[in-house]
GROMACS .gro file of C-alpha atoms in nm:
model
  242
    1MET     CA    1   0.000   0.000   0.000
    2TYR     CA    2   0.119   0.352  -0.082
    3ALA     CA    3   0.269   0.524   0.226
    4LEU     CA    4   0.264   0.904   0.203
    5LEU     CA    5   0.604   1.077   0.211
    6PHE     CA    6   0.461   1.366   0.412
    7SER     CA    7   0.249   1.318   0.722
    8ASP     CA    8   0.089   1.662   0.705
    9THR     CA    9  -0.140   1.818   0.445
   10LEU     CA   10   0.014   2.114   0.264
   11VAL     CA   11  -0.249   2.249   0.023
   12ASN     CA   12  -0.559   2.392   0.191
   13ARG     CA   13  -0.812   2.139   0.062
   14ALA     CA   14  -1.117   2.315   0.201
   15GLU     CA   15  -1.022   2.635   0.016
   16MET     CA   16  -0.945   2.442  -0.303
   17ARG     CA   17  -1.284   2.269  -0.287
   18VAL     CA   18  -1.464   2.600  -0.242
   19PHE     CA   19  -1.268   2.749  -0.534
   20THR     CA   20  -1.358   2.451  -0.753
   21ARG     CA   21  -1.722   2.447  -0.643
   22GLU     CA   22  -1.765   2.814  -0.729
   23LYS     CA   23  -1.636   2.750  -1.083
   24ILE     CA   24  -1.878   2.461  -1.128
   25TYR     CA   25  -2.180   2.640  -0.981
   26SER     CA   26  -2.117   2.941  -1.206
   27SER     CA   27  -2.084   2.720  -1.516
   28ALA     CA   28  -2.380   2.733  -1.756
   29LEU     CA   29  -2.278   2.384  -1.870
   30ALA     CA   30  -2.305   2.231  -1.521
   31ARG     CA   31  -2.619   2.428  -1.436
   32GLY     CA   32  -2.788   2.325  -1.760
   33ALA     CA   33  -2.704   1.961  -1.692
   34ALA     CA   34  -2.832   1.991  -1.334
   35ASN     CA   35  -3.159   2.134  -1.469
   36GLY     CA   36  -3.201   1.830  -1.692
   37ASP     CA   37  -3.148   2.001  -2.028
   38LYS     CA   38  -3.070   1.712  -2.263
   39ASP     CA   39  -2.888   1.924  -2.524
   40THR     CA   40  -2.657   2.059  -2.255
   41ILE     CA   41  -2.595   1.710  -2.117
   42ARG     CA   42  -2.509   1.578  -2.464
   43ALA     CA   43  -2.271   1.871  -2.517
   44MET     CA   44  -2.106   1.798  -2.180
   45MET     CA   45  -2.072   1.425  -2.256
   46ILE     CA   46  -1.919   1.493  -2.599
   47GLY     CA   47  -1.709   1.795  -2.500
   48TRP     CA   48  -1.528   1.635  -2.207
   49TRP     CA   49  -1.488   1.295  -2.373
   50PRO     CA   50  -1.150   1.362  -2.547
   51PHE     CA   51  -0.999   1.469  -2.214
   52ILE     CA   52  -1.141   1.172  -2.023
   53GLN     CA   53  -0.982   0.936  -2.276
   54ALA     CA   54  -0.653   1.126  -2.293
   55PHE     CA   55  -0.627   1.147  -1.914
   56GLU     CA   56  -0.605   0.769  -1.888
   57ARG     CA   57  -0.332   0.761  -2.155
   58ALA     CA   58  -0.138   1.044  -1.984
   59ILE     CA   59  -0.124   0.849  -1.658
   60ASP     CA   60  -0.015   0.536  -1.844
   61VAL     CA   61   0.277   0.723  -2.004
   62ARG     CA   62   0.393   0.850  -1.663
   63VAL     CA   63   0.390   0.510  -1.487
   64GLY     CA   64   0.725   0.400  -1.630
   65HIS     CA   65   0.884   0.744  -1.643
   66LEU     CA   66   0.873   0.881  -1.290
   67PRO     CA   67   1.220   1.027  -1.222
   68ILE     CA   68   1.379   0.864  -0.917
   69LYS     CA   69   1.693   1.079  -0.875
   70PRO     CA   70   1.528   1.392  -0.723
   71LEU     CA   71   1.352   1.178  -0.462
   72VAL     CA   72   1.666   0.982  -0.371
   73GLN     CA   73   1.853   1.310  -0.323
   74ARG     CA   74   1.579   1.436  -0.095
   75PHE     CA   75   1.470   1.129   0.103
   76GLY     CA   76   1.763   0.885   0.072
   77GLN     CA   77   1.816   0.562  -0.122
   78THR     CA   78   1.671   0.321   0.135
   79ARG     CA   79   1.340   0.494   0.182
   80ILE     CA   80   1.282   0.567  -0.187
   81LYS     CA   81   1.362   0.216  -0.312
   82THR     CA   82   1.055   0.074  -0.134
   83PHE     CA   83   0.850   0.385  -0.189
   84PHE     CA   84   0.904   0.389  -0.564
   85SER     CA   85   0.752   0.048  -0.627
   86GLU     CA   86   0.450   0.158  -0.420
   87ALA     CA   87   0.426   0.488  -0.608
   88ARG     CA   88   0.437   0.318  -0.947
   89GLU     CA   89   0.170   0.071  -0.838
   90ALA     CA   90  -0.049   0.353  -0.705
   91VAL     CA   91  -0.022   0.546  -1.033
   92ARG     CA   92  -0.089   0.225  -1.229
   93GLU     CA   93  -0.407   0.172  -1.025
   94MET     CA   94  -0.511   0.530  -1.103
   95LYS     CA   95  -0.469   0.457  -1.473
   96GLU     CA   96  -0.683   0.145  -1.448
   97GLU     CA   97  -0.952   0.334  -1.258
   98GLU     CA   98  -0.954   0.615  -1.512
   99GLY     CA   99  -1.002   0.353  -1.783
  100SER     CA  100  -1.304   0.212  -1.605
  101HIS     CA  101  -1.430   0.565  -1.542
  102ALA     CA  102  -1.407   0.636  -1.916
  103ILE     CA  103  -1.631   0.333  -1.977
  104LEU     CA  104  -1.877   0.461  -1.715
  105TRP     CA  105  -1.881   0.805  -1.885
  106ALA     CA  106  -1.949   0.645  -2.225
  107ASP     CA  107  -2.221   0.422  -2.074
  108GLY     CA  108  -2.392   0.728  -1.929
  109ALA     CA  109  -2.374   0.902  -2.267
  110LYS     CA  110  -2.552   0.606  -2.431
  111GLU     CA  111  -2.865   0.698  -2.237
  112PHE     CA  112  -2.869   1.022  -2.435
  113GLY     CA  113  -2.825   0.852  -2.772
  114LEU     CA  114  -2.447   0.898  -2.795
  115ASP     CA  115  -2.192   0.637  -2.902
  116LEU     CA  116  -1.869   0.795  -2.777
  117PHE     CA  117  -1.643   0.499  -2.854
  118GLY     CA  118  -1.787   0.453  -3.202
  119THR     CA  119  -1.804   0.816  -3.318
  120HIS     CA  120  -1.529   1.069  -3.388
  121TYR     CA  121  -1.580   1.407  -3.224
  122ASP     CA  122  -1.350   1.704  -3.275
  123THR     CA  123  -1.158   1.819  -2.968
  124LEU     CA  124  -1.225   2.182  -2.879
  125PRO     CA  125  -0.915   2.407  -2.851
  126SER     CA  126  -0.951   2.465  -2.476
  127VAL     CA  127  -0.992   2.091  -2.414
  128GLN     CA  128  -0.685   2.024  -2.631
  129LYS     CA  129  -0.491   2.267  -2.413
  130LEU     CA  130  -0.597   2.074  -2.103
  131ILE     CA  131  -0.478   1.751  -2.264
  132ALA     CA  132  -0.142   1.909  -2.349
  133ASN     CA  133  -0.091   2.013  -1.987
  134ALA     CA  134  -0.189   1.668  -1.864
  135ASP     CA  135   0.092   1.532  -2.082
  136SER     CA  136   0.354   1.747  -1.908
  137GLU     CA  137   0.689   1.578  -1.845
  138ASP     CA  138   0.741   1.792  -1.535
  139PRO     CA  139   0.627   1.568  -1.245
  140VAL     CA  140   0.534   1.871  -1.031
  141ILE     CA  141   0.296   2.002  -1.298
  142PHE     CA  142   0.172   1.653  -1.383
  143PHE     CA  143   0.078   1.559  -1.025
  144SER     CA  144  -0.056   1.909  -0.951
  145TRP     CA  145  -0.288   1.870  -1.250
  146LEU     CA  146  -0.389   1.519  -1.147
  147ALA     CA  147  -0.485   1.660  -0.807
  148ALA     CA  148  -0.680   1.944  -0.969
  149VAL     CA  149  -0.869   1.698  -1.190
  150GLU     CA  150  -0.964   1.501  -0.877
  151TYR     CA  151  -1.106   1.818  -0.718
  152ILE     CA  152  -1.304   1.892  -1.035
  153ALA     CA  153  -1.436   1.536  -1.077
  154GLU     CA  154  -1.539   1.510  -0.713
  155GLU     CA  155  -1.714   1.848  -0.701
  156LEU     CA  156  -1.887   1.800  -1.039
  157ALA     CA  157  -2.006   1.457  -0.927
  158ALA     CA  158  -2.131   1.590  -0.594
  159TYR     CA  159  -2.323   1.867  -0.773
  160LEU     CA  160  -2.485   1.656  -1.044
  161CYS     CA  161  -2.547   1.342  -0.836
  162HIS     CA  162  -2.763   1.556  -0.607
  163ALA     CA  163  -2.957   1.716  -0.895
  164PRO     CA  164  -3.285   1.518  -0.933
  165LYS     CA  165  -3.365   1.668  -1.275
  166PHE     CA  166  -3.033   1.530  -1.399
  167THR     CA  167  -3.027   1.190  -1.226
  168GLY     CA  168  -3.394   1.132  -1.312
  169LEU     CA  169  -3.300   1.114  -1.682
  170PHE     CA  170  -3.103   0.793  -1.627
  171ALA     CA  171  -3.281   0.457  -1.639
  172LYS     CA  172  -3.168   0.371  -1.284
  173ASN     CA  173  -3.215   0.730  -1.157
  174TYR     CA  174  -2.845   0.770  -1.085
  175TRP     CA  175  -2.529   0.858  -1.279
  176THR     CA  176  -2.274   0.578  -1.237
  177TRP     CA  177  -1.970   0.791  -1.333
  178GLY     CA  178  -2.073   1.050  -1.078
  179LEU     CA  179  -2.120   0.795  -0.799
  180ALA     CA  180  -1.772   0.656  -0.869
  181HIS     CA  181  -1.631   1.000  -0.776
  182ASP     CA  182  -1.891   1.120  -0.527
  183GLU     CA  183  -1.873   0.824  -0.288
  184HIS     CA  184  -1.536   0.669  -0.365
  185GLU     CA  185  -1.380   0.463  -0.087
  186HIS     CA  186  -1.006   0.395  -0.093
  187ASP     CA  187  -0.803   0.130   0.086
  188GLY     CA  188  -0.527   0.362   0.197
  189PRO     CA  189  -0.463   0.718   0.071
  190SER     CA  190  -0.699   0.865  -0.187
  191HIS     CA  191  -0.586   0.960  -0.538
  192LEU     CA  192  -0.596   1.324  -0.430
  193GLU     CA  193  -0.367   1.261  -0.133
  194ILE     CA  194  -0.121   1.063  -0.349
  195ASP     CA  195  -0.117   1.331  -0.620
  196GLU     CA  196  -0.052   1.611  -0.374
  197ASP     CA  197   0.213   1.404  -0.193
  198LEU     CA  198   0.406   1.336  -0.515
  199ALA     CA  199   0.374   1.694  -0.644
  200ARG     CA  200   0.520   1.814  -0.313
  201ALA     CA  201   0.796   1.552  -0.316
  202TYR     CA  202   0.913   1.654  -0.663
  203TYR     CA  203   0.895   2.029  -0.598
  204PRO     CA  204   1.257   2.152  -0.562
  205SER     CA  205   1.202   2.379  -0.261
  206LYS     CA  206   1.184   2.236   0.092
  207ASP     CA  207   1.016   2.554   0.218
  208PRO     CA  208   0.653   2.453   0.284
  209ASP     CA  209   0.516   2.804   0.225
  210ILE     CA  210   0.685   2.836  -0.116
  211THR     CA  211   0.578   2.484  -0.212
  212ARG     CA  212   0.219   2.542  -0.099
  213ALA     CA  213   0.199   2.862  -0.304
  214ALA     CA  214   0.339   2.691  -0.614
  215LEU     CA  215   0.118   2.382  -0.598
  216THR     CA  216  -0.190   2.590  -0.522
  217ALA     CA  217  -0.116   2.813  -0.822
  218ASN     CA  218  -0.072   2.508  -1.049
  219MET     CA  219  -0.402   2.357  -0.935
  220ARG     CA  220  -0.593   2.683  -0.967
  221GLU     CA  221  -0.457   2.732  -1.319
  222CYS     CA  222  -0.587   2.388  -1.414
  223ILE     CA  223  -0.929   2.451  -1.257
  224GLU     CA  224  -0.956   2.789  -1.432
  225MET     CA  225  -0.869   2.621  -1.762
  226PHE     CA  226  -1.151   2.374  -1.702
  227GLU     CA  227  -1.380   2.668  -1.644
  228LYS     CA  228  -1.283   2.817  -1.982
  229ALA     CA  229  -1.330   2.480  -2.151
  230SER     CA  230  -1.678   2.446  -1.999
  231PHE     CA  231  -1.773   2.782  -2.156
  232GLU     CA  232  -1.647   2.659  -2.492
  233ILE     CA  233  -1.833   2.328  -2.459
  234TYR     CA  234  -2.155   2.508  -2.362
  235ALA     CA  235  -2.122   2.723  -2.675
  236THR     CA  236  -2.169   2.406  -2.883
  237THR     CA  237  -2.525   2.349  -2.755
  238PRO     CA  238  -2.797   2.411  -3.019
  239GLU     CA  239  -2.930   2.700  -2.813
  240MET     CA  240  -2.595   2.881  -2.817
  241ALA     CA  241  -2.481   2.773  -3.163
  242HIS     CA  242  -2.766   2.954  -3.339
   0.00000   0.00000   0.00000
């Protein structure tokens, strides 16, 4: 099981959740979905799909390419040797979960007449930019962005899974992808805790205040980019396109 390198929490998670929640609540895309507007829901399912698929691939690429040297220099050879096998396994599990989450997303889209695996959809520029950042070779940026995506997924799920006009459109009256993020139990540290732990471990400064500021800025940048992408996705709805 993954053992965290740091015993304390650095990033203010409550503040980050509030920041994320405000972006989601102010999003016409999320609000339209919560109100049960089928055109908005289809736009959301299609618009985010390229990122959901790419996110799984981005994690897969990183599994075998986590740099070990900076961690050995910081924590010592003995500790990192054991830790590294645990870290790789934890990231591999994340990749597998994201793959299953992609299937859940596509299954949910089917209920709105969409075949995401069988149809090609163009990737919007803002979504492409998110994908590019998720592919970063800098482990600090990569794990900061993974953490930010966890905040977004959890807050979006919490919002929509408690929106009866949205959940009532599904045959079983619940959104499986949302439940996977809204009520996810982990044996050991959560994905969010692992992401923040690794981002902090790879950050070159040992000053907690400097590191906190840097990681917080990275995560906020990602969340703000998601906000911009949600505007662009919403603009593809029939109501906005005409």
